[in-house]
Short mmCIF file of C-alpha atoms and ligand atoms in Angstrom, two decimals:
data_model
loop_
_atom_site.label_atom_id
_atom_site.label_comp_id
_atom_site.label_asym_id
_atom_site.label_seq_id
_atom_site.Cartn_x
_atom_site.Cartn_y
_atom_site.Cartn_z
CA MET A 17 11.17 15.36 -14.18
CA SER A 18 13.90 12.86 -15.13
CA ALA A 19 13.59 9.15 -14.24
CA SER A 20 16.34 9.49 -11.60
CA THR A 21 14.79 12.47 -9.80
CA PRO A 22 12.91 11.26 -6.71
CA PRO A 23 9.34 12.54 -6.45
CA THR A 24 8.77 15.39 -4.01
CA GLU A 25 5.12 14.66 -3.30
CA PRO A 26 2.93 11.55 -2.99
CA HIS A 27 1.15 10.05 -5.96
CA GLY A 28 -2.30 8.54 -5.42
CA GLU A 29 -5.15 8.51 -2.93
CA LEU A 30 -4.40 8.71 0.80
CA VAL A 31 -5.62 5.36 2.15
CA ILE A 32 -3.91 5.02 5.56
CA ARG A 33 -2.56 7.60 7.99
CA THR A 34 -1.02 6.56 11.29
CA ILE A 35 1.90 7.19 13.66
CA ALA A 36 4.89 4.84 14.02
CA MET A 37 4.92 3.75 17.66
CA PRO A 38 7.56 2.14 19.90
CA ALA A 39 5.61 -1.16 19.71
CA ASP A 40 6.33 -1.23 15.92
CA THR A 41 10.12 -1.36 16.36
CA ASN A 42 12.50 -4.25 15.79
CA PRO A 43 15.02 -5.33 18.48
CA SER A 44 17.41 -2.55 17.32
CA GLY A 45 14.81 0.13 17.97
CA ASP A 46 14.12 0.89 14.29
CA ILE A 47 10.66 0.60 12.74
CA PHE A 48 10.10 -2.98 11.55
CA GLY A 49 9.74 -3.31 7.77
CA GLY A 50 6.97 -5.88 8.20
CA TRP A 51 4.85 -3.37 10.09
CA LEU A 52 5.24 -0.85 7.28
CA MET A 53 4.36 -3.48 4.65
CA SER A 54 1.24 -4.41 6.61
CA GLN A 55 0.13 -0.76 6.60
CA MET A 56 0.65 -0.65 2.83
CA ASP A 57 -1.27 -3.93 2.43
CA LEU A 58 -4.16 -2.63 4.56
CA GLY A 59 -4.32 0.63 2.64
CA ALA A 60 -4.17 -1.01 -0.78
CA ALA A 61 -6.80 -3.56 0.30
CA ILE A 62 -9.14 -0.69 1.24
CA TYR A 63 -8.51 0.81 -2.20
CA ALA A 64 -9.14 -2.55 -3.95
CA ARG A 65 -12.27 -3.24 -1.92
CA ASN A 66 -13.73 0.16 -2.73
CA LEU A 67 -12.84 -0.22 -6.39
CA SER A 68 -14.34 -3.69 -6.79
CA ARG A 69 -17.11 -3.39 -4.17
CA SER A 70 -16.08 -6.91 -3.23
CA ARG A 71 -14.18 -8.93 -0.67
CA VAL A 72 -10.53 -9.08 -1.82
CA THR A 73 -7.39 -11.01 -0.96
CA THR A 74 -3.71 -10.23 -1.51
CA VAL A 75 -2.15 -12.55 -4.09
CA ALA A 76 1.25 -10.92 -4.75
CA VAL A 77 3.61 -8.12 -3.79
CA ASP A 78 6.18 -6.97 -6.36
CA GLY A 79 8.96 -4.42 -6.48
CA MET A 80 8.89 -3.76 -2.75
CA ALA A 81 11.58 -1.22 -1.91
CA PHE A 82 12.54 0.32 1.44
CA LEU A 83 14.00 3.67 0.43
CA ASN A 84 14.46 5.48 3.76
CA PRO A 85 14.22 4.42 7.42
CA VAL A 86 11.15 5.22 9.52
CA SER A 87 11.48 6.54 13.09
CA VAL A 88 9.22 6.34 16.12
CA GLY A 89 6.88 9.34 16.03
CA ASP A 90 6.87 9.70 12.24
CA ILE A 91 3.43 10.27 10.71
CA VAL A 92 3.10 7.52 8.09
CA ASN A 93 0.90 8.14 5.03
CA CYS A 94 0.15 5.39 2.50
CA HIS A 95 -0.99 6.46 -0.96
CA ALA A 96 -2.51 4.05 -3.50
CA SER A 97 -3.17 4.31 -7.21
CA LEU A 98 -4.51 1.86 -9.76
CA LEU A 99 -1.93 0.34 -12.09
CA LYS A 100 -4.06 -2.28 -13.87
CA VAL A 101 -7.37 -4.12 -13.64
CA GLY A 102 -7.47 -7.69 -14.98
CA HIS A 103 -10.39 -10.12 -15.11
CA THR A 104 -10.44 -10.88 -11.36
CA SER A 105 -7.27 -9.05 -10.24
CA MET A 106 -6.21 -5.48 -9.49
CA LYS A 107 -2.62 -4.19 -9.40
CA ILE A 108 -2.21 -1.25 -7.07
CA THR A 109 0.87 0.92 -6.67
CA VAL A 110 1.45 1.90 -3.05
CA GLU A 111 3.88 4.47 -1.66
CA ALA A 112 4.48 5.25 2.01
CA TRP A 113 5.60 8.76 2.92
CA VAL A 114 6.48 10.11 6.36
CA GLN A 115 6.16 13.50 7.98
CA ARG A 116 8.88 13.98 10.58
CA GLY A 117 9.12 16.78 13.09
CA THR A 118 7.01 19.87 12.80
CA ASP A 119 7.87 21.33 9.39
CA GLY A 120 5.37 19.08 7.57
CA LYS A 121 7.98 18.06 4.97
CA MET A 122 7.25 14.69 3.34
CA LEU A 123 9.81 11.94 2.66
CA ARG A 124 9.06 8.83 0.61
CA VAL A 125 10.08 5.69 2.54
CA THR A 126 8.72 2.75 0.54
CA LYS A 127 7.09 1.75 -2.72
CA GLY A 128 5.61 -1.48 -4.06
CA VAL A 129 2.93 -3.02 -6.22
CA PHE A 130 0.25 -5.06 -4.43
CA THR A 131 -2.04 -7.38 -6.38
CA TYR A 132 -5.50 -8.30 -5.08
CA VAL A 133 -8.07 -10.75 -6.35
CA ALA A 134 -11.81 -10.14 -5.95
CA ILE A 135 -13.27 -13.19 -4.22
CA ASP A 136 -16.72 -14.48 -3.33
CA GLN A 137 -17.84 -15.69 0.09
CA ALA A 138 -16.24 -19.08 -0.57
CA GLY A 139 -12.88 -17.45 -1.41
CA ARG A 140 -13.15 -18.15 -5.16
CA PRO A 141 -12.04 -15.48 -7.66
CA HIS A 142 -14.80 -13.61 -9.42
CA PRO A 143 -14.73 -10.83 -12.04
CA VAL A 144 -13.98 -7.30 -10.88
CA HIS A 145 -17.06 -5.15 -11.30
CA ARG A 146 -15.75 -1.64 -10.84
CA GLY A 147 -17.92 0.32 -8.43
C1 LIG B 211 -5.89 -15.44 -4.63
C2 LIG B 211 -6.52 -16.80 -4.95
C3 LIG B 211 -7.99 -16.81 -4.55
C4 LIG B 211 -6.42 -16.97 -6.47
O1 LIG B 211 -6.93 -18.25 -6.77
P1 LIG B 211 -6.43 -19.00 -8.09
O2 LIG B 211 -7.16 -20.29 -8.17
O3 LIG B 211 -4.94 -19.00 -8.12
O4 LIG B 211 -7.01 -18.05 -9.20
P2 LIG B 211 -6.50 -17.76 -10.67
O5 LIG B 211 -5.37 -18.64 -11.10
O6 LIG B 211 -7.75 -17.77 -11.50
O7 LIG B 211 -5.95 -16.27 -10.57
C5 LIG B 211 -6.80 -15.22 -10.25
C6 LIG B 211 -6.15 -13.92 -10.68
O8 LIG B 211 -4.99 -13.72 -9.88
C7 LIG B 211 -3.86 -13.51 -10.70
N1 LIG B 211 -2.70 -14.08 -10.04
C8 LIG B 211 -2.59 -15.32 -9.53
N2 LIG B 211 -1.36 -15.48 -8.99
C9 LIG B 211 -0.71 -14.31 -9.17
C10 LIG B 211 0.60 -13.84 -8.84
N3 LIG B 211 1.49 -14.61 -8.20
N4 LIG B 211 0.94 -12.57 -9.18
C11 LIG B 211 0.05 -11.76 -9.82
N5 LIG B 211 -1.21 -12.15 -10.15
C12 LIG B 211 -1.57 -13.42 -9.85
C13 LIG B 211 -4.18 -14.24 -12.01
O9 LIG B 211 -3.42 -13.70 -13.08
C14 LIG B 211 -5.67 -13.91 -12.13
O10 LIG B 211 -5.82 -12.57 -12.59
P3 LIG B 211 -6.93 -12.17 -13.73
O11 LIG B 211 -8.21 -12.89 -13.41
O12 LIG B 211 -7.09 -10.69 -13.60
O13 LIG B 211 -6.38 -12.58 -15.04
C15 LIG B 211 -5.78 -17.99 -4.24
O14 LIG B 211 -4.50 -18.15 -4.81
C16 LIG B 211 -5.66 -17.73 -2.75
O15 LIG B 211 -6.62 -17.88 -2.00
N6 LIG B 211 -4.43 -17.37 -2.29
C17 LIG B 211 -4.20 -17.02 -0.89
C18 LIG B 211 -4.50 -15.53 -0.67
C19 LIG B 211 -4.24 -15.12 0.76
O16 LIG B 211 -4.49 -15.86 1.68
N7 LIG B 211 -3.73 -13.89 0.91
C20 LIG B 211 -3.39 -13.36 2.17
C21 LIG B 211 -1.98 -13.70 2.48
S1 LIG B 211 -1.73 -13.83 4.21
#
């Protein structure tokens, strides 16, 4: 596959699956980008928490791209995969894909890299011990 060819199927573990609802729209009636980012953040945080067996917090989001619009009723799937583990941090690639209508066809709508830090009960970073 060339670098310019968009992927035809999700990469990574399915971490969130939900339906875009009318309450998630912006004043124009389109799905609000912030809602979609929060789904990606939740999904990647689940991935990071399972990986580190620790409480985690989001420290950065990079390369966030909104590639296609999301509509009310779309089934939204977030997929996460590990990009890098540091001393206390984890970089996780997240893609959101939607299924629209009844044919089951998937369309990639966003991508981004979310970075989490493993923290203790006081909120201080501690080393990632992979579970
Ligand atoms: C995340 C937090 C605990 C890190 O504390 P800190 O004192 O900055 O810790 P450090 O400087 O030791 O950095 C910890 C790790 O995060 C990484 N990091 C820090 N800032 C980063 C950034 N902007 N982008 C990517 N990685 C970053 C460091 O490289 C380090 O990784 P490593 O240990 O794998 O090498 C602290 O910044 C914090 O509490 N931030 C708020 C988090 C939050 O509230 N998130 C929710 C947003 S609503």
